Amino acid sequence: MEKEISLTEFAQELRTRLQEGKTVDCCKEELLRLADIITEKIGSEKILVTWKD
């Protein structure tokens, strides 16, 4: 089922999934779209990251 939600709602769902140890594989296409939005609209903001392979 497809529905339109705000970025805030999407972020809250991702946060909940990650905190509960759930996978975010279900959201791959949405995460790619989010990456596009970040690149286009807030690309100069900074974030501290610890990359894990």
mmCIF file with all atom_site columns, N, CA and C in Angstrom:
data_model
loop_
_atom_site.group_PDB
_atom_site.id
_atom_site.type_symbol
_atom_site.label_atom_id
_atom_site.label_alt_id
_atom_site.label_comp_id
_atom_site.label_asym_id
_atom_site.label_entity_id
_atom_site.label_seq_id
_atom_site.pdbx_PDB_ins_code
_atom_site.Cartn_x
_atom_site.Cartn_y
_atom_site.Cartn_z
_atom_site.occupancy
_atom_site.B_iso_or_equiv
_atom_site.pdbx_formal_charge
_atom_site.auth_seq_id
_atom_site.auth_comp_id
_atom_site.auth_asym_id
_atom_site.auth_atom_id
_atom_site.pdbx_PDB_model_num
ATOM 1   N N  . MET A 1 1  ? 0.844  -1.183 0.000  1.00 0.00 ? 1  MET A N  1
ATOM 2   C CA . MET A 1 1  ? 0.000  0.000  0.000  1.00 0.00 ? 1  MET A CA 1
ATOM 3   C C  . MET A 1 1  ? 0.885  1.240  0.000  1.00 0.00 ? 1  MET A C  1
ATOM 4   N N  . GLU A 1 2  ? 0.635  2.131  -0.897 1.00 0.00 ? 2  GLU A N  1
ATOM 5   C CA . GLU A 1 2  ? 1.405  3.359  -0.988 1.00 0.00 ? 2  GLU A CA 1
ATOM 6   C C  . GLU A 1 2  ? 0.624  4.498  -0.355 1.00 0.00 ? 2  GLU A C  1
ATOM 7   N N  . LYS A 1 3  ? 1.311  5.319  0.457  1.00 0.00 ? 3  LYS A N  1
ATOM 8   C CA . LYS A 1 3  ? 0.686  6.517  1.012  1.00 0.00 ? 3  LYS A CA 1
ATOM 9   C C  . LYS A 1 3  ? 1.754  7.575  1.196  1.00 0.00 ? 3  LYS A C  1
ATOM 10  N N  . GLU A 1 4  ? 1.350  8.804  1.178  1.00 0.00 ? 4  GLU A N  1
ATOM 11  C CA . GLU A 1 4  ? 2.281  9.918  1.335  1.00 0.00 ? 4  GLU A CA 1
ATOM 12  C C  . GLU A 1 4  ? 2.333  10.306 2.807  1.00 0.00 ? 4  GLU A C  1
ATOM 13  N N  . ILE A 1 5  ? 3.558  10.387 3.350  1.00 0.00 ? 5  ILE A N  1
ATOM 14  C CA . ILE A 1 5  ? 3.748  10.803 4.739  1.00 0.00 ? 5  ILE A CA 1
ATOM 15  C C  . ILE A 1 5  ? 4.800  11.909 4.771  1.00 0.00 ? 5  ILE A C  1
ATOM 16  N N  . SER A 1 6  ? 4.840  12.633 5.873  1.00 0.00 ? 6  SER A N  1
ATOM 17  C CA . SER A 1 6  ? 5.839  13.693 6.019  1.00 0.00 ? 6  SER A CA 1
ATOM 18  C C  . SER A 1 6  ? 7.213  13.087 6.304  1.00 0.00 ? 6  SER A C  1
ATOM 19  N N  . LEU A 1 7  ? 8.239  13.867 6.069  1.00 0.00 ? 7  LEU A N  1
ATOM 20  C CA . LEU A 1 7  ? 9.588  13.400 6.395  1.00 0.00 ? 7  LEU A CA 1
ATOM 21  C C  . LEU A 1 7  ? 9.730  13.159 7.895  1.00 0.00 ? 7  LEU A C  1
ATOM 22  N N  . THR A 1 8  ? 9.035  13.950 8.696  1.00 0.00 ? 8  THR A N  1
ATOM 23  C CA . THR A 1 8  ? 9.066  13.752 10.142 1.00 0.00 ? 8  THR A CA 1
ATOM 24  C C  . THR A 1 8  ? 8.481  12.394 10.512 1.00 0.00 ? 8  THR A C  1
ATOM 25  N N  . GLU A 1 9  ? 7.362  12.035 9.902  1.00 0.00 ? 9  GLU A N  1
ATOM 26  C CA . GLU A 1 9  ? 6.759  10.729 10.169 1.00 0.00 ? 9  GLU A CA 1
ATOM 27  C C  . GLU A 1 9  ? 7.689  9.603  9.726  1.00 0.00 ? 9  GLU A C  1
ATOM 28  N N  . PHE A 1 10 ? 8.312  9.774  8.574  1.00 0.00 ? 10 PHE A N  1
ATOM 29  C CA . PHE A 1 10 ? 9.244  8.777  8.064  1.00 0.00 ? 10 PHE A CA 1
ATOM 30  C C  . PHE A 1 10 ? 10.431 8.629  9.017  1.00 0.00 ? 10 PHE A C  1
ATOM 31  N N  . ALA A 1 11 ? 10.981 9.749  9.471  1.00 0.00 ? 11 ALA A N  1
ATOM 32  C CA . ALA A 1 11 ? 12.112 9.723  10.401 1.00 0.00 ? 11 ALA A CA 1
ATOM 33  C C  . ALA A 1 11 ? 11.724 9.033  11.707 1.00 0.00 ? 11 ALA A C  1
ATOM 34  N N  . GLN A 1 12 ? 10.532 9.300  12.202 1.00 0.00 ? 12 GLN A N  1
ATOM 35  C CA . GLN A 1 12 ? 10.079 8.665  13.441 1.00 0.00 ? 12 GLN A CA 1
ATOM 36  C C  . GLN A 1 12 ? 9.956  7.158  13.259 1.00 0.00 ? 12 GLN A C  1
ATOM 37  N N  . GLU A 1 13 ? 9.431  6.728  12.129 1.00 0.00 ? 13 GLU A N  1
ATOM 38  C CA . GLU A 1 13 ? 9.307  5.292  11.861 1.00 0.00 ? 13 GLU A CA 1
ATOM 39  C C  . GLU A 1 13 ? 10.685 4.642  11.778 1.00 0.00 ? 13 GLU A C  1
ATOM 40  N N  . LEU A 1 14 ? 11.621 5.303  11.088 1.00 0.00 ? 14 LEU A N  1
ATOM 41  C CA . LEU A 1 14 ? 12.978 4.761  11.003 1.00 0.00 ? 14 LEU A CA 1
ATOM 42  C C  . LEU A 1 14 ? 13.620 4.663  12.383 1.00 0.00 ? 14 LEU A C  1
ATOM 43  N N  . ARG A 1 15 ? 13.474 5.711  13.178 1.00 0.00 ? 15 ARG A N  1
ATOM 44  C CA . ARG A 1 15 ? 14.039 5.727  14.531 1.00 0.00 ? 15 ARG A CA 1
ATOM 45  C C  . ARG A 1 15 ? 13.479 4.568  15.352 1.00 0.00 ? 15 ARG A C  1
ATOM 46  N N  . THR A 1 16 ? 12.173 4.386  15.311 1.00 0.00 ? 16 THR A N  1
ATOM 47  C CA . THR A 1 16 ? 11.533 3.308  16.056 1.00 0.00 ? 16 THR A CA 1
ATOM 48  C C  . THR A 1 16 ? 12.060 1.949  15.604 1.00 0.00 ? 16 THR A C  1
ATOM 49  N N  . ARG A 1 17 ? 12.130 1.744  14.290 1.00 0.00 ? 17 ARG A N  1
ATOM 50  C CA . ARG A 1 17 ? 12.612 0.469  13.761 1.00 0.00 ? 17 ARG A CA 1
ATOM 51  C C  . ARG A 1 17 ? 14.049 0.202  14.216 1.00 0.00 ? 17 ARG A C  1
ATOM 52  N N  . LEU A 1 18 ? 14.898 1.199  14.126 1.00 0.00 ? 18 LEU A N  1
ATOM 53  C CA . LEU A 1 18 ? 16.298 1.022  14.503 1.00 0.00 ? 18 LEU A CA 1
ATOM 54  C C  . LEU A 1 18 ? 16.454 0.778  15.998 1.00 0.00 ? 18 LEU A C  1
ATOM 55  N N  . GLN A 1 19 ? 15.711 1.511  16.808 1.00 0.00 ? 19 GLN A N  1
ATOM 56  C CA . GLN A 1 19 ? 15.807 1.340  18.250 1.00 0.00 ? 19 GLN A CA 1
ATOM 57  C C  . GLN A 1 19 ? 15.291 -0.019 18.693 1.00 0.00 ? 19 GLN A C  1
ATOM 58  N N  . GLU A 1 20 ? 14.346 -0.584 17.973 1.00 0.00 ? 20 GLU A N  1
ATOM 59  C CA . GLU A 1 20 ? 13.789 -1.885 18.322 1.00 0.00 ? 20 GLU A CA 1
ATOM 60  C C  . GLU A 1 20 ? 14.540 -3.033 17.653 1.00 0.00 ? 20 GLU A C  1
ATOM 61  N N  . GLY A 1 21 ? 15.613 -2.706 16.936 1.00 0.00 ? 21 GLY A N  1
ATOM 62  C CA . GLY A 1 21 ? 16.418 -3.731 16.301 1.00 0.00 ? 21 GLY A CA 1
ATOM 63  C C  . GLY A 1 21 ? 15.790 -4.339 15.059 1.00 0.00 ? 21 GLY A C  1
ATOM 64  N N  . LYS A 1 22 ? 14.795 -3.645 14.508 1.00 0.00 ? 22 LYS A N  1
ATOM 65  C CA . LYS A 1 22 ? 14.142 -4.136 13.289 1.00 0.00 ? 22 LYS A CA 1
ATOM 66  C C  . LYS A 1 22 ? 14.978 -3.732 12.074 1.00 0.00 ? 22 LYS A C  1
ATOM 67  N N  . THR A 1 23 ? 14.755 -4.408 10.982 1.00 0.00 ? 23 THR A N  1
ATOM 68  C CA . THR A 1 23 ? 15.432 -4.089 9.740  1.00 0.00 ? 23 THR A CA 1
ATOM 69  C C  . THR A 1 23 ? 14.783 -2.871 9.076  1.00 0.00 ? 23 THR A C  1
ATOM 70  N N  . VAL A 1 24 ? 15.553 -2.171 8.278  1.00 0.00 ? 24 VAL A N  1
ATOM 71  C CA . VAL A 1 24 ? 14.997 -1.086 7.465  1.00 0.00 ? 24 VAL A CA 1
ATOM 72  C C  . VAL A 1 24 ? 15.048 -1.471 5.987  1.00 0.00 ? 24 VAL A C  1
ATOM 73  N N  . ASP A 1 25 ? 15.229 -2.776 5.730  1.00 0.00 ? 25 ASP A N  1
ATOM 74  C CA . ASP A 1 25 ? 15.230 -3.270 4.354  1.00 0.00 ? 25 ASP A CA 1
ATOM 75  C C  . ASP A 1 25 ? 13.923 -2.952 3.641  1.00 0.00 ? 25 ASP A C  1
ATOM 76  N N  . CYS A 1 26 ? 12.847 -2.871 4.411  1.00 0.00 ? 26 CYS A N  1
ATOM 77  C CA . CYS A 1 26 ? 11.536 -2.596 3.829  1.00 0.00 ? 26 CYS A CA 1
ATOM 78  C C  . CYS A 1 26 ? 11.464 -1.204 3.215  1.00 0.00 ? 26 CYS A C  1
ATOM 79  N N  . CYS A 1 27 ? 12.394 -0.352 3.581  1.00 0.00 ? 27 CYS A N  1
ATOM 80  C CA . CYS A 1 27 ? 12.327 1.061  3.203  1.00 0.00 ? 27 CYS A CA 1
ATOM 81  C C  . CYS A 1 27 ? 13.435 1.469  2.233  1.00 0.00 ? 27 CYS A C  1
ATOM 82  N N  . LYS A 1 28 ? 14.005 0.539  1.517  1.00 0.00 ? 28 LYS A N  1
ATOM 83  C CA . LYS A 1 28 ? 15.160 0.846  0.666  1.00 0.00 ? 28 LYS A CA 1
ATOM 84  C C  . LYS A 1 28 ? 14.860 1.946  -0.352 1.00 0.00 ? 28 LYS A C  1
ATOM 85  N N  . GLU A 1 29 ? 13.772 1.829  -1.088 1.00 0.00 ? 29 GLU A N  1
ATOM 86  C CA . GLU A 1 29 ? 13.429 2.845  -2.089 1.00 0.00 ? 29 GLU A CA 1
ATOM 87  C C  . GLU A 1 29 ? 13.173 4.198  -1.436 1.00 0.00 ? 29 GLU A C  1
ATOM 88  N N  . GLU A 1 30 ? 12.507 4.178  -0.291 1.00 0.00 ? 30 GLU A N  1
ATOM 89  C CA . GLU A 1 30 ? 12.233 5.423  0.426  1.00 0.00 ? 30 GLU A CA 1
ATOM 90  C C  . GLU A 1 30 ? 13.518 6.064  0.940  1.00 0.00 ? 30 GLU A C  1
ATOM 91  N N  . LEU A 1 31 ? 14.453 5.239  1.392  1.00 0.00 ? 31 LEU A N  1
ATOM 92  C CA . LEU A 1 31 ? 15.737 5.771  1.853  1.00 0.00 ? 31 LEU A CA 1
ATOM 93  C C  . LEU A 1 31 ? 16.517 6.392  0.699  1.00 0.00 ? 31 LEU A C  1
ATOM 94  N N  . LEU A 1 32 ? 16.434 5.791  -0.472 1.00 0.00 ? 32 LEU A N  1
ATOM 95  C CA . LEU A 1 32 ? 17.092 6.374  -1.647 1.00 0.00 ? 32 LEU A CA 1
ATOM 96  C C  . LEU A 1 32 ? 16.449 7.711  -2.018 1.00 0.00 ? 32 LEU A C  1
ATOM 97  N N  . ARG A 1 33 ? 15.118 7.790  -1.921 1.00 0.00 ? 33 ARG A N  1
ATOM 98  C CA . ARG A 1 33 ? 14.440 9.076  -2.172 1.00 0.00 ? 33 ARG A CA 1
ATOM 99  C C  . ARG A 1 33 ? 14.830 10.110 -1.124 1.00 0.00 ? 33 ARG A C  1
ATOM 100 N N  . LEU A 1 34 ? 14.935 9.669  0.130  1.00 0.00 ? 34 LEU A N  1
ATOM 101 C CA . LEU A 1 34 ? 15.363 10.572 1.192  1.00 0.00 ? 34 LEU A CA 1
ATOM 102 C C  . LEU A 1 34 ? 16.766 11.094 0.914  1.00 0.00 ? 34 LEU A C  1
ATOM 103 N N  . ALA A 1 35 ? 17.649 10.244 0.443  1.00 0.00 ? 35 ALA A N  1
ATOM 104 C CA . ALA A 1 35 ? 19.005 10.676 0.090  1.00 0.00 ? 35 ALA A CA 1
ATOM 105 C C  . ALA A 1 35 ? 18.963 11.756 -0.985 1.00 0.00 ? 35 ALA A C  1
ATOM 106 N N  . ASP A 1 36 ? 18.069 11.619 -1.955 1.00 0.00 ? 36 ASP A N  1
ATOM 107 C CA . ASP A 1 36 ? 17.918 12.644 -2.993 1.00 0.00 ? 36 ASP A CA 1
ATOM 108 C C  . ASP A 1 36 ? 17.446 13.964 -2.394 1.00 0.00 ? 36 ASP A C  1
ATOM 109 N N  . ILE A 1 37 ? 16.463 13.898 -1.487 1.00 0.00 ? 37 ILE A N  1
ATOM 110 C CA . ILE A 1 37 ? 15.943 15.108 -0.845 1.00 0.00 ? 37 ILE A CA 1
ATOM 111 C C  . ILE A 1 37 ? 17.037 15.784 -0.039 1.00 0.00 ? 37 ILE A C  1
ATOM 112 N N  . ILE A 1 38 ? 17.801 14.997 0.698  1.00 0.00 ? 38 ILE A N  1
ATOM 113 C CA . ILE A 1 38 ? 18.898 15.554 1.498  1.00 0.00 ? 38 ILE A CA 1
ATOM 114 C C  . ILE A 1 38 ? 19.907 16.246 0.596  1.00 0.00 ? 38 ILE A C  1
ATOM 115 N N  . THR A 1 39 ? 20.261 15.596 -0.499 1.00 0.00 ? 39 THR A N  1
ATOM 116 C CA . THR A 1 39 ? 21.230 16.169 -1.430 1.00 0.00 ? 39 THR A CA 1
ATOM 117 C C  . THR A 1 39 ? 20.729 17.500 -1.989 1.00 0.00 ? 39 THR A C  1
ATOM 118 N N  . GLU A 1 40 ? 19.464 17.541 -2.359 1.00 0.00 ? 40 GLU A N  1
ATOM 119 C CA . GLU A 1 40 ? 18.891 18.727 -2.995 1.00 0.00 ? 40 GLU A CA 1
ATOM 120 C C  . GLU A 1 40 ? 18.607 19.862 -2.019 1.00 0.00 ? 40 GLU A C  1
ATOM 121 N N  . LYS A 1 41 ? 18.177 19.539 -0.799 1.00 0.00 ? 41 LYS A N  1
ATOM 122 C CA . LYS A 1 41 ? 17.653 20.577 0.081  1.00 0.00 ? 41 LYS A CA 1
ATOM 123 C C  . LYS A 1 41 ? 18.489 20.900 1.303  1.00 0.00 ? 41 LYS A C  1
ATOM 124 N N  . ILE A 1 42 ? 19.194 19.918 1.873  1.00 0.00 ? 42 ILE A N  1
ATOM 125 C CA . ILE A 1 42 ? 19.951 20.189 3.105  1.00 0.00 ? 42 ILE A CA 1
ATOM 126 C C  . ILE A 1 42 ? 21.354 19.615 3.039  1.00 0.00 ? 42 ILE A C  1
ATOM 127 N N  . GLY A 1 43 ? 21.886 19.561 1.856  1.00 0.00 ? 43 GLY A N  1
ATOM 128 C CA . GLY A 1 43 ? 23.169 18.916 1.611  1.00 0.00 ? 43 GLY A CA 1
ATOM 129 C C  . GLY A 1 43 ? 24.362 19.502 2.347  1.00 0.00 ? 43 GLY A C  1
ATOM 130 N N  . SER A 1 44 ? 24.289 20.741 2.799  1.00 0.00 ? 44 SER A N  1
ATOM 131 C CA . SER A 1 44 ? 25.448 21.352 3.453  1.00 0.00 ? 44 SER A CA 1
ATOM 132 C C  . SER A 1 44 ? 25.454 21.150 4.970  1.00 0.00 ? 44 SER A C  1
ATOM 133 N N  . GLU A 1 45 ? 24.373 20.576 5.534  1.00 0.00 ? 45 GLU A N  1
ATOM 134 C CA . GLU A 1 45 ? 24.339 20.297 6.973  1.00 0.00 ? 45 GLU A CA 1
ATOM 135 C C  . GLU A 1 45 ? 25.369 19.225 7.296  1.00 0.00 ? 45 GLU A C  1
ATOM 136 N N  . LYS A 1 46 ? 25.869 19.240 8.509  1.00 0.00 ? 46 LYS A N  1
ATOM 137 C CA . LYS A 1 46 ? 26.898 18.280 8.951  1.00 0.00 ? 46 LYS A CA 1
ATOM 138 C C  . LYS A 1 46 ? 26.302 17.265 9.916  1.00 0.00 ? 46 LYS A C  1
ATOM 139 N N  . ILE A 1 47 ? 26.870 16.065 9.902  1.00 0.00 ? 47 ILE A N  1
ATOM 140 C CA . ILE A 1 47 ? 26.477 15.002 10.816 1.00 0.00 ? 47 ILE A CA 1
ATOM 141 C C  . ILE A 1 47 ? 27.727 14.216 11.191 1.00 0.00 ? 47 ILE A C  1
ATOM 142 N N  . LEU A 1 48 ? 27.832 13.829 12.446 1.00 0.00 ? 48 LEU A N  1
ATOM 143 C CA . LEU A 1 48 ? 28.943 13.002 12.908 1.00 0.00 ? 48 LEU A CA 1
ATOM 144 C C  . LEU A 1 48 ? 28.598 11.545 12.648 1.00 0.00 ? 48 LEU A C  1
ATOM 145 N N  . VAL A 1 49 ? 29.463 10.829 11.963 1.00 0.00 ? 49 VAL A N  1
ATOM 146 C CA . VAL A 1 49 ? 29.174 9.438  11.608 1.00 0.00 ? 49 VAL A CA 1
ATOM 147 C C  . VAL A 1 49 ? 30.280 8.506  12.067 1.00 0.00 ? 49 VAL A C  1
ATOM 148 N N  . THR A 1 50 ? 29.910 7.281  12.338 1.00 0.00 ? 50 THR A N  1
ATOM 149 C CA . THR A 1 50 ? 30.847 6.191  12.591 1.00 0.00 ? 50 THR A CA 1
ATOM 150 C C  . THR A 1 50 ? 30.441 5.078  11.638 1.00 0.00 ? 50 THR A C  1
ATOM 151 N N  . TRP A 1 51 ? 31.151 4.965  10.515 1.00 0.00 ? 51 TRP A N  1
ATOM 152 C CA . TRP A 1 51 ? 30.784 3.989  9.498  1.00 0.00 ? 51 TRP A CA 1
ATOM 153 C C  . TRP A 1 51 ? 31.210 2.598  9.928  1.00 0.00 ? 51 TRP A C  1
ATOM 154 N N  . LYS A 1 52 ? 30.343 1.629  9.696  1.00 0.00 ? 52 LYS A N  1
ATOM 155 C CA . LYS A 1 52 ? 30.639 0.235  9.995  1.00 0.00 ? 52 LYS A CA 1
ATOM 156 C C  . LYS A 1 52 ? 30.486 -0.558 8.703  1.00 0.00 ? 52 LYS A C  1
ATOM 157 N N  . ASP A 1 53 ? 31.457 -1.425 8.425  1.00 0.00 ? 53 ASP A N  1
ATOM 158 C CA . ASP A 1 53 ? 31.362 -2.253 7.228  1.00 0.00 ? 53 ASP A CA 1
ATOM 159 C C  . ASP A 1 53 ? 30.626 -3.527 7.487  1.00 0.00 ? 53 ASP A C  1
#
